[in-house]
Coordinates of C-alpha atoms and ligand atoms in Angstrom, one line a residue:
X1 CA 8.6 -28.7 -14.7
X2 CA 8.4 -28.6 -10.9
X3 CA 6.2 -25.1 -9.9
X4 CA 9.3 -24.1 -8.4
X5 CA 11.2 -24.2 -11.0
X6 CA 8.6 -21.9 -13.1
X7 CA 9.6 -19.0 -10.7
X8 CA 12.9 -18.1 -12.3
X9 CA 11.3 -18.2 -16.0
X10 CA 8.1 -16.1 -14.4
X11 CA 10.5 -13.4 -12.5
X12 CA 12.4 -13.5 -16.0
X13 CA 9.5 -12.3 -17.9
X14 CA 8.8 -9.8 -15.3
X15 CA 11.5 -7.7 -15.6
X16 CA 11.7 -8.3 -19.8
X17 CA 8.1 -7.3 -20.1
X18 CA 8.9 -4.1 -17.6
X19 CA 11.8 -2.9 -18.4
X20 CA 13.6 -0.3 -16.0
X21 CA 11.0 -0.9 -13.3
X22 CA 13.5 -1.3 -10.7
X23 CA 11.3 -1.2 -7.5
X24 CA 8.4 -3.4 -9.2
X25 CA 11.3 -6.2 -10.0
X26 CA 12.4 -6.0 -6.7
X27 CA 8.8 -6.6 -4.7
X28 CA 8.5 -9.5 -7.5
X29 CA 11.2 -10.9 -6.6
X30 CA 11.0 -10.9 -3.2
X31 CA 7.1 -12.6 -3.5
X32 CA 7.6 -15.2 -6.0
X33 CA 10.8 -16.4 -4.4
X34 CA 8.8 -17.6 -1.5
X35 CA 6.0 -19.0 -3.9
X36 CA 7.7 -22.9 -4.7
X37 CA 6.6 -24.4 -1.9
X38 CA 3.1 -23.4 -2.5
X39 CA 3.1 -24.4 -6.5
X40 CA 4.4 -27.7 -5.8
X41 CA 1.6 -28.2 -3.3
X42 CA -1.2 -26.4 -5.5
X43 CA -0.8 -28.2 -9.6
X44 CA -3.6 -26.4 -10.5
X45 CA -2.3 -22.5 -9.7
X46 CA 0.5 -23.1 -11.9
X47 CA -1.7 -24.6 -14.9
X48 CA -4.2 -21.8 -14.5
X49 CA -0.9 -18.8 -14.3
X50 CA -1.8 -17.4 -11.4
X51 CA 1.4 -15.8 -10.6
X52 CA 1.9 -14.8 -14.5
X53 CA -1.4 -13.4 -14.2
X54 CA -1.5 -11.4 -11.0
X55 CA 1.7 -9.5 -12.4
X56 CA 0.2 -8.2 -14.8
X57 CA -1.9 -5.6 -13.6
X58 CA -5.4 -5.4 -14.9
X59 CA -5.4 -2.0 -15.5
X60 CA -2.7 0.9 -15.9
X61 CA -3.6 4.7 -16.0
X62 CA -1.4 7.3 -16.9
X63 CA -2.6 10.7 -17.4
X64 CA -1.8 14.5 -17.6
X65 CA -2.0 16.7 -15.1
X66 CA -1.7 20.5 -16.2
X67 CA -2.4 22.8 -13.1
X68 CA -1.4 26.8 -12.5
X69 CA 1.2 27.9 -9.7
X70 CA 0.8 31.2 -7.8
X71 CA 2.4 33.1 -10.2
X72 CA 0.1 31.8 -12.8
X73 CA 2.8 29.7 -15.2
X74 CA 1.3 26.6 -16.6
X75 CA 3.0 23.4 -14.5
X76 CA 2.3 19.6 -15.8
X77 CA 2.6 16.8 -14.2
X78 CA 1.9 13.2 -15.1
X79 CA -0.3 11.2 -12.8
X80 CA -0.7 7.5 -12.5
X81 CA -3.2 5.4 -11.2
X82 CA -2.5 0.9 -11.4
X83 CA -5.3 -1.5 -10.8
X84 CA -4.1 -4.8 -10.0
X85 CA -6.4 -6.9 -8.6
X86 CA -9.6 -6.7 -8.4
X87 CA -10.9 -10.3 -6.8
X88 CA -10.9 -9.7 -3.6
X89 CA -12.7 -6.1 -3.7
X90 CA -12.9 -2.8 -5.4
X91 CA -9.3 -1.9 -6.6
X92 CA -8.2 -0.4 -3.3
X93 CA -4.3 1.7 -2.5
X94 CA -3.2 5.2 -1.7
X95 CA -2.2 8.1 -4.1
X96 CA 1.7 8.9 -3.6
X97 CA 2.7 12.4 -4.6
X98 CA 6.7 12.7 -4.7
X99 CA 8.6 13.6 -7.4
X100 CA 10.4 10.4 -7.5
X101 CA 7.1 8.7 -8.5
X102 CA 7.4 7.2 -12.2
X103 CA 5.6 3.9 -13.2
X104 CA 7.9 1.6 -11.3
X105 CA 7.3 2.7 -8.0
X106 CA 3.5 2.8 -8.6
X107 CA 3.5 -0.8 -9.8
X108 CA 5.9 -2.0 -6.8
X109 CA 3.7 -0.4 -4.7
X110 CA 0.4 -1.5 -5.9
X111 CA 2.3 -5.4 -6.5
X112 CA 2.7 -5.0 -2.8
X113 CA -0.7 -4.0 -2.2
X114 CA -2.3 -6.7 -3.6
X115 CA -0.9 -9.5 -0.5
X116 CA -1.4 -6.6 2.1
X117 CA -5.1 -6.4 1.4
X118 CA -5.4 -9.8 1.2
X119 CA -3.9 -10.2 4.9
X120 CA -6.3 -8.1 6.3
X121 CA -9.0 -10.6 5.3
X122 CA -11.6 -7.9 3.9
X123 CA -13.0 -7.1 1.1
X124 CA -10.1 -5.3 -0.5
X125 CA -8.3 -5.5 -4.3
X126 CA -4.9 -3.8 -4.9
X127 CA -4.3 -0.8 -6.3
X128 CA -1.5 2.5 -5.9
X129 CA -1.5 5.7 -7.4
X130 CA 0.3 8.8 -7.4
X131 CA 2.0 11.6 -9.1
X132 CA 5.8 13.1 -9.8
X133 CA 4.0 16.5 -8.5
X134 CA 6.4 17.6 -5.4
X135 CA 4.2 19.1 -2.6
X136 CA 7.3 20.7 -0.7
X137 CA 7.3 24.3 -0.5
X138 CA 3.9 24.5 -2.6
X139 CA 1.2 27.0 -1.3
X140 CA -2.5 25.6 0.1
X141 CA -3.8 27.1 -3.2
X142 CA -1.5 25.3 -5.7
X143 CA -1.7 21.9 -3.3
X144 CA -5.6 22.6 -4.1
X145 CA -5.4 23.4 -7.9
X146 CA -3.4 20.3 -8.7
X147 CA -5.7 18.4 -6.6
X148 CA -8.9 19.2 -8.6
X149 CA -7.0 18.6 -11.4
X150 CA -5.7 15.3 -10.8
X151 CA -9.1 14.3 -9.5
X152 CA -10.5 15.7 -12.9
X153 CA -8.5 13.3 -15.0
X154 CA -9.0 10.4 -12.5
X155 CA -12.7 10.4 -11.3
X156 CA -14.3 8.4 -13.8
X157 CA -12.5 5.6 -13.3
X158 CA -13.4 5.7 -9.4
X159 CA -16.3 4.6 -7.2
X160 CA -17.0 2.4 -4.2
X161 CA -17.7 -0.5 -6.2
X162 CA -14.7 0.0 -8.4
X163 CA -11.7 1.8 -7.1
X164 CA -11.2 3.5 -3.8
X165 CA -7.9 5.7 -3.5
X166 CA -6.3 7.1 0.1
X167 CA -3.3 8.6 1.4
X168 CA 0.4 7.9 0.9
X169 CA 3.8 10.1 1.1
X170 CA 3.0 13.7 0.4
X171 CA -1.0 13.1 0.5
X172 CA -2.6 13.3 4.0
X173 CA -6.2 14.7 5.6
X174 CA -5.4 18.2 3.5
X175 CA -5.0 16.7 -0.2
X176 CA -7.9 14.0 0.3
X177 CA -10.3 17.4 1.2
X178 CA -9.5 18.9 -1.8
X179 CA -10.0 15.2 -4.1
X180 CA -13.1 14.3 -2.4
X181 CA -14.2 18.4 -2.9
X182 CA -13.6 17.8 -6.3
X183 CA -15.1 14.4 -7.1
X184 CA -18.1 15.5 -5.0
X185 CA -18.6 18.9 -7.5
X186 CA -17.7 16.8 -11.1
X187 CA -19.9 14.0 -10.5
X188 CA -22.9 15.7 -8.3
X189 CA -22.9 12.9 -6.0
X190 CA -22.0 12.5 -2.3
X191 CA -20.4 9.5 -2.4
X192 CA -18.3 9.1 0.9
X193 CA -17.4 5.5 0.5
X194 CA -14.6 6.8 -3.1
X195 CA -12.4 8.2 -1.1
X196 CA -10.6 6.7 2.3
X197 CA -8.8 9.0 4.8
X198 CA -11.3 11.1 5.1
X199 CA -11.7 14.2 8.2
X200 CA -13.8 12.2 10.8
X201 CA -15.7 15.4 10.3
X202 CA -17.0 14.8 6.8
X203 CA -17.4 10.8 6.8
X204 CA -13.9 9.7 7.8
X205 CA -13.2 7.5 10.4
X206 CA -12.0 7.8 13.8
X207 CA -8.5 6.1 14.1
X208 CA -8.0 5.9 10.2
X209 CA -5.1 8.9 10.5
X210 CA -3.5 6.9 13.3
X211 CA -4.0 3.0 11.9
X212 CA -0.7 2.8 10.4
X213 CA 1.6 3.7 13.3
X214 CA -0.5 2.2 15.9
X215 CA -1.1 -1.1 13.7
X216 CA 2.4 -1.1 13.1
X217 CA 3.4 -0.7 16.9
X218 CA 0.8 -3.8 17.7
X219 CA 2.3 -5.9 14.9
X220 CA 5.9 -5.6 16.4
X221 CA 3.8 -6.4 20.2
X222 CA 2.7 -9.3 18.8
X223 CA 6.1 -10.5 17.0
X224 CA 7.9 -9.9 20.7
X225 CA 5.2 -11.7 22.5
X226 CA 6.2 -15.0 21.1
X227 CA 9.2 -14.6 22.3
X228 CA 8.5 -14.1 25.7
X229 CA 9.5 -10.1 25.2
X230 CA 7.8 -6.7 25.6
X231 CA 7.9 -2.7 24.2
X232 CA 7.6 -1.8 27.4
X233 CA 11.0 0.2 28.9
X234 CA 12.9 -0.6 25.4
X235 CA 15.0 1.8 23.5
X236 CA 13.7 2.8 19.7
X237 CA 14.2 4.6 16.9
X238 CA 11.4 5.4 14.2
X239 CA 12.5 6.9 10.6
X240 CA 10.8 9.3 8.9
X241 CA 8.7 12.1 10.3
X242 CA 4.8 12.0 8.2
X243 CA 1.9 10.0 9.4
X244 CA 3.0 6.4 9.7
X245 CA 6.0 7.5 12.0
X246 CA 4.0 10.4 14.0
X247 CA 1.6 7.5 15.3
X248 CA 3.8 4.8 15.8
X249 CA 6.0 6.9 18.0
X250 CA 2.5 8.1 19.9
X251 CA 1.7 4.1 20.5
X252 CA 5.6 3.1 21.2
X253 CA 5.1 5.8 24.1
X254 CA 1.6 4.8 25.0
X255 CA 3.4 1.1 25.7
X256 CA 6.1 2.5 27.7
X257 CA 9.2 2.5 25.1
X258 CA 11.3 5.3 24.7
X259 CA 11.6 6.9 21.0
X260 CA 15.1 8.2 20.7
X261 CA 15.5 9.6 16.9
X262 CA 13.4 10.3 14.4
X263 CA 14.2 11.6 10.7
X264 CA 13.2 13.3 7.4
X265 CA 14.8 13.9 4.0
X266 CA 17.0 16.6 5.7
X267 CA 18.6 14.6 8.5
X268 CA 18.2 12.8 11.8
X269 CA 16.9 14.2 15.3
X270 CA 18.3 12.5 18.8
X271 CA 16.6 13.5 22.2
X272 CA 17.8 11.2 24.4
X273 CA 15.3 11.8 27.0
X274 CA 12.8 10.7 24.7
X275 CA 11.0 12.4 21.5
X276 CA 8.5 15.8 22.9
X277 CA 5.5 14.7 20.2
X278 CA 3.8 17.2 20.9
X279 CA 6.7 19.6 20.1
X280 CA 7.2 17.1 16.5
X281 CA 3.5 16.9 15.5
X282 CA 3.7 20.6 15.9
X283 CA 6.6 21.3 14.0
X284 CA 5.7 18.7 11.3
X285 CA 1.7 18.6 10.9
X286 CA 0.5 22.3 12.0
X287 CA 3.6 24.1 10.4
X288 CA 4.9 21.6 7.9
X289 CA 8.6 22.9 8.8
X290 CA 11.9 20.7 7.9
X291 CA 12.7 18.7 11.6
X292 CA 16.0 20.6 12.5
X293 CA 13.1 23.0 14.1
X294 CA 12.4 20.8 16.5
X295 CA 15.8 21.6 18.2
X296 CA 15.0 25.0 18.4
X297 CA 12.2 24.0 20.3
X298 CA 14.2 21.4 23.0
X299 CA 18.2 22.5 23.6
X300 CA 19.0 19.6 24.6
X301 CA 18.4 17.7 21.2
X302 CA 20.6 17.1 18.3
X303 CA 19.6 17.9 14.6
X304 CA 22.2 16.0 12.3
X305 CA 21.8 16.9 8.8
X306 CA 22.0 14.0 6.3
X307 CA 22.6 11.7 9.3
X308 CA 21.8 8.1 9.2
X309 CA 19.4 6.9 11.9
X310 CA 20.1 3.3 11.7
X311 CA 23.6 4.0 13.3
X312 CA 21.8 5.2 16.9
X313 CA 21.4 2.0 19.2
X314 CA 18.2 0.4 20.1
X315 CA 16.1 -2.3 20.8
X316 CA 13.4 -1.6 18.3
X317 CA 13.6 -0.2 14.8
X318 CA 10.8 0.9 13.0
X319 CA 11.2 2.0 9.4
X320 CA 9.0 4.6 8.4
X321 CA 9.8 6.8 5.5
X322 CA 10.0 5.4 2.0
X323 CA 11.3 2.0 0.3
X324 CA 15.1 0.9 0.1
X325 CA 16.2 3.1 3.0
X326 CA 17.8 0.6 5.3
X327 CA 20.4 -1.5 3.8
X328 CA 22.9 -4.8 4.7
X329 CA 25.5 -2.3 6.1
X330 CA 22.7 -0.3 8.4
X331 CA 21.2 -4.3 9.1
X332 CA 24.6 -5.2 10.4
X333 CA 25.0 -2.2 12.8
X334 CA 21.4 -2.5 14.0
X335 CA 22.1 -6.2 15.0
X336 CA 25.4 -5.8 16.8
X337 CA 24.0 -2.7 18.6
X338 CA 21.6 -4.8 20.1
X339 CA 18.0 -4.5 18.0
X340 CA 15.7 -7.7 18.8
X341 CA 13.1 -6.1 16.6
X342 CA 12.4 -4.3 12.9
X343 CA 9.0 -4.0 11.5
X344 CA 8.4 -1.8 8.3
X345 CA 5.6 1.2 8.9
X346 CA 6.8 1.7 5.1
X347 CA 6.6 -0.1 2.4
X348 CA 10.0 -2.2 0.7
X349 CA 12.0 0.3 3.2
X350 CA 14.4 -2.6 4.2
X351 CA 16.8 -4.3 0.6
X352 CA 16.7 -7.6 0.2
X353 CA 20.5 -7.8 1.5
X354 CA 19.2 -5.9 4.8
X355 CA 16.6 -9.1 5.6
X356 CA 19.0 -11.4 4.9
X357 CA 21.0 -10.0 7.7
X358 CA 17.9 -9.3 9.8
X359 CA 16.7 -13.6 9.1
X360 CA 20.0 -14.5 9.5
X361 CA 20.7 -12.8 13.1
X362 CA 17.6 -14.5 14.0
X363 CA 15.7 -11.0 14.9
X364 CA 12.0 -10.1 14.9
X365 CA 11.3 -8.6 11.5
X366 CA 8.2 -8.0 10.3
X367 CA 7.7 -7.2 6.4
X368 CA 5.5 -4.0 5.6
X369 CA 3.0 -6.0 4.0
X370 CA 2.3 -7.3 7.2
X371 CA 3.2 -5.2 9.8
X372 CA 1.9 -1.7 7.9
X373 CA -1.6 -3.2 6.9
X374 CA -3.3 -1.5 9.5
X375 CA -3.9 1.6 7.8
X376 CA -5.3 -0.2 4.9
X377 CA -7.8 -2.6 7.3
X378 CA -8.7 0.7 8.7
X379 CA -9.7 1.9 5.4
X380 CA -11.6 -0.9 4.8
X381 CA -13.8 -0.4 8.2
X382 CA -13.9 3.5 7.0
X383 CA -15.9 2.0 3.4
X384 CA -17.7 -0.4 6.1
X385 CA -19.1 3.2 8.1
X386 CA -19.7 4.7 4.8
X387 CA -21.4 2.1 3.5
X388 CA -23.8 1.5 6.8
X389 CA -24.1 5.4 7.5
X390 CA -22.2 5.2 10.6
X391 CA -19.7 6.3 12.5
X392 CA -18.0 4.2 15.2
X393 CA -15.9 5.3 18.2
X394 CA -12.4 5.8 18.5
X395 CA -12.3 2.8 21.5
X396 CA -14.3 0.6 19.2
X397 CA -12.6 1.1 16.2
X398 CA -8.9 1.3 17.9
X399 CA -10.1 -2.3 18.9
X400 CA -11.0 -3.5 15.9
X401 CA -7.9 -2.8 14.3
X402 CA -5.6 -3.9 17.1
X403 CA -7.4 -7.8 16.4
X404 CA -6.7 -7.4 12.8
X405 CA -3.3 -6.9 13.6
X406 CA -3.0 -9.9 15.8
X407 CA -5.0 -11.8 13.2
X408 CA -2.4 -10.9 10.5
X409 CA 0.4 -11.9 13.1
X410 CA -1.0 -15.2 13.9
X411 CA -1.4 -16.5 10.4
X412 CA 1.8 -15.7 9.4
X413 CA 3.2 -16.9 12.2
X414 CA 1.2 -20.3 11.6
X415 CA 1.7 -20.5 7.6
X416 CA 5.2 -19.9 7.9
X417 CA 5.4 -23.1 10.2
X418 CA 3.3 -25.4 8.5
X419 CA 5.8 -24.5 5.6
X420 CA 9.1 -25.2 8.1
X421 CA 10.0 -21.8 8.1
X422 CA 9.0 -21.1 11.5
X423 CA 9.9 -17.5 12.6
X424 CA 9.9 -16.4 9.0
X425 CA 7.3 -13.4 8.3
X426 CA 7.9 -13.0 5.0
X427 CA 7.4 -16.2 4.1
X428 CA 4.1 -16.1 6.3
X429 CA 3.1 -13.3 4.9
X430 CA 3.5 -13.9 1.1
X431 CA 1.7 -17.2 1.1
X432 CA -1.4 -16.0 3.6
X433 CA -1.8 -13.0 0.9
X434 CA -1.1 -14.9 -2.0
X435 CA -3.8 -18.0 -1.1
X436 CA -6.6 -15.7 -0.7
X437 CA -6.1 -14.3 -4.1
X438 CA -5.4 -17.4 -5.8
X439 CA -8.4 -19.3 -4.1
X440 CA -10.7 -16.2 -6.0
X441 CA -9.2 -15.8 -9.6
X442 CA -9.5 -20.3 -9.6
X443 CA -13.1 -19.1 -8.8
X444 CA -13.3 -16.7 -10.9
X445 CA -12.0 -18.8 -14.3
X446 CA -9.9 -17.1 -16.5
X447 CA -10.3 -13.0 -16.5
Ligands
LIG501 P1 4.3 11.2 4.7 O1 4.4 12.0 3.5 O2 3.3 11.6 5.8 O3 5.7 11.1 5.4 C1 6.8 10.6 4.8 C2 8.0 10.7 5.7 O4 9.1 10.0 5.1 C3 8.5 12.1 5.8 O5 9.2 12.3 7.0 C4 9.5 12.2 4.6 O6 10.5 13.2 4.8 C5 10.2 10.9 4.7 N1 10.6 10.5 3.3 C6 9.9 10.4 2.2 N2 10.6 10.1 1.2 C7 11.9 10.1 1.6 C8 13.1 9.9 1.0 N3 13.2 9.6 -0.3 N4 14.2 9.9 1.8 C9 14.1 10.1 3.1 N5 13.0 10.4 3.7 C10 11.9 10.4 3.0 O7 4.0 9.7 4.3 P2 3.5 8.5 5.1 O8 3.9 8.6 6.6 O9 2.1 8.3 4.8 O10 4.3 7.2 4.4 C11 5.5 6.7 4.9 C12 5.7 5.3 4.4 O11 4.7 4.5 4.9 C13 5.7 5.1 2.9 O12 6.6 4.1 2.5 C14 4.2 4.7 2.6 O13 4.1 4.0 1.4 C15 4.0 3.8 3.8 N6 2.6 3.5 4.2 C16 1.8 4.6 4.4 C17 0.4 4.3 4.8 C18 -0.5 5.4 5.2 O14 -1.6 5.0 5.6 N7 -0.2 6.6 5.0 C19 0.0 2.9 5.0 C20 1.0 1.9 4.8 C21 2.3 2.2 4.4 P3 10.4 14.6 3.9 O15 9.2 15.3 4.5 O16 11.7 15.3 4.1 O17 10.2 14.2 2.5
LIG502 O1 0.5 1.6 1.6 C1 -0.7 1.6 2.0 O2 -1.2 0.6 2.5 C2 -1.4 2.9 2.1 N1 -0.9 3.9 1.7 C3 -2.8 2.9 2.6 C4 -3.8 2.5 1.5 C5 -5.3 2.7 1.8 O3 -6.0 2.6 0.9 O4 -5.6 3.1 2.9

């Protein structure tokens, strides 16, 4: 049997083995798909299961997690934590806390992780965690409670050399206090390097809150230089309203674009003079309010509840709230308003049917696992400071992680040519990420 024609049996056994796991079936998918090419040229990863191994994740934690509200009733929620490879580095992914979180978006999302890490070239396995805990509308003191408790179940099975958690939705600087806090009391040991997205205050590093956006902003520089284009001057629209969209609207508007809209759960926002972030990072970081106060705040805007943001023309569209929220019908409008560029801040936020339309029309798109691995590389230079005792600048370390980015650009952008798929990121991406690994576990023999 050609290696190609394994992938249909192997995607098969995926979803029998996982049943229900929509999100994990669907980053499965979309990675093995592009494998063929790469098993026909490589015998020996389909005789020693590579792909049948690496989804599979080596480990799965799933764990209570009672905690107390204000008004001192007893609350439990379950929390998850999914090694899945381990090769390349310590078991390395953010914690997600959102009360859609269930198994199958912890395992798409650490899947997922596995090729992102990879990209970045350091020394970085894939992991994800998370909870179903909802944040929203929850006091400091009951965001801290659950915290220590979560990190009470969990800390054993962390450490530099074994499993290093970070942010994700609904867990920034705030929640990763009170988990490092808490591992630091349990285990008597100040061990900066278990914990990434850290205060730059208490071993963080500089640029580690901003990697995501910015890398994500580079990525997309990179895609329109090829093609003789620029941010600068251009029209865009970013989705979402947390951490990867706060800083990739700051760089967009460092490079000259205009940001037109940005979203949350609640609805859309358009200032058509161009986004006040100071006004937004106020509204959303300091008082963690819904984003219809940012009109409030500038008359001239629009809040529209429940609105759709891909339907407001631009040049450049950055995805930056959660997986699955831009589909074929939002693709399609983007395209014939005039977009020439779409790289994913989040992760899976585009459906398959939505790059189809994106490949087809012949636009720049860059896939998350490309485009958002800053913030993981950045992480990985936070364990390098941690590790050495130091602490770099913000210029030095902004550097560092605008190279990475072009790095991760140009080898996609070579591997998907050498496989006649010039233009194609996905492709590019899933075979750069995907080689690294395999090269290790062949090294590694069978474990
Ligand atoms: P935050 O919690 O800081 O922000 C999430 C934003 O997305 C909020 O504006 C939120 O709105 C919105 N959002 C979340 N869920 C939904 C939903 N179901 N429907 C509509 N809007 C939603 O998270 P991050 O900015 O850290 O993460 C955003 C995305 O980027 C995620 O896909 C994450 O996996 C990915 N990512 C994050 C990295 C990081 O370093 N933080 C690194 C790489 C990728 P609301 O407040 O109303 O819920
Ligand atoms: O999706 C991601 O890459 C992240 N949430 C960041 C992970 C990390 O360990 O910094």
């Amino acid at each position: 049997m050609r290696g190609s024609d394994r992938i249909e049996q192997i995607y098969g056994d995926v979803v029998r083995r996982n049943p229900g796991e929509i999100e994990f079936h669907q980053a499965v998918k979309e990675v093995v798909e592009t494998l063929g090419p790469v098993l026909d040229k490589h015998p020996e990863y389909v005789e020693h299961k590579l792909i049948e191994r690496i989804c599979e994740p080596e480990r799965q934690l799933i764990f209570r997690v009672p905690w107390q509200d204000d008004r001192g009733e007893v609350q439990i929620a379950r929390g998850f934590r999914v090694g899945f490879s381990s090769v390349l580095g310590p078991y390395k992914g953010g914690l997600r806390f959102h009360p859609s979180v269930y198994l199958g978006i912890i395992k798409f999302l650490g899947f997922e992780q596995i090729f992102k890490n990879a990209l970045t070239g350091l020394p970085i396995g894939g992991a994800k965690g998370g909870s179903d805990f909802d944040p929203k509308g929850k006091s400091d003191g009951e965001i801290m409670r659950f915290c220590q408790s979560f990190m009470t179940s969990l800390y054993s099975h962390l450490g530099e050399y074994t499993d290093v958690p970070a942010g994700d939705i609904g867990v920034g600087g705030r929640e990763i206090g009170y988990l490092f806090g808490q591992y630091k009391r349990i285990t008597n040991r100040y061990e900066s390097g278990v914990l990434t997205g850290k205060s730059p205050e208490w071993g963080g590093a500089l640029v580690r809150r901003e990697a995501t956006g910015y890398g994500t902003v580079f990525f997309t520089e990179e895609m329109l230089k090829v093609r003789d284009q620029g941010i600068e001057g251009r029209t865009c629209v970013v989705s979402g309203s947390g951490n990867v969209a706060l800083y990739a609207i700051e760089k967009l508007q460092q490079l000259g674009a205009k940001v037109v809209a940005c979203s949350d759960s609640s609805g859309v926002i358009i200032d058509e003079r161009g986004v006040d972030l100071d006004v937004l990072k106020e509204v959303k970081m300091v008082h963690r309010q819904r984003i219809s106060s940012y009109v409030d705040h500038h008359g001239d805007s629009k809040f529209i509840a429940n609105g759709n943001i891909w339907d407001i023309p631009c040049h450049i569209a950055l995805p930056c709230a959660t997986q699955n929220e831009l589909g074929e019908e939002d693709a399609r409008r983007l395209v014939a308003n005039g977009c020439i560029a779409v790289a994913e801040g989040a992760n899976m936020p585009t459906t398959p049917q939505g790059v189809r339309v994106f490949q087809e029309a012949g636009i720049a798109y860059g896939p998350g696992k490309a485009a958002n691995a800053g913030g993981v590389a950045t992480s990985a230079l936070e364990m390098q400071q941690n590790a050495s005792r130091d602490a770099w600048t913000f210029e030095h370390t902004e550097r560092r992680l605008r190279e990475i980015m072009q790095n991760i650009h140009q080898n996609c952008f070579e591997t998907a040519e050498e496989f006649g798929s010039a233009g194609n990121y996905v492709i590019g991406a899933n075979i750069v990420g995907f080689r690294r690994v395999a090269q290790a576990m062949l090294a590694f023999g069978v474990i």
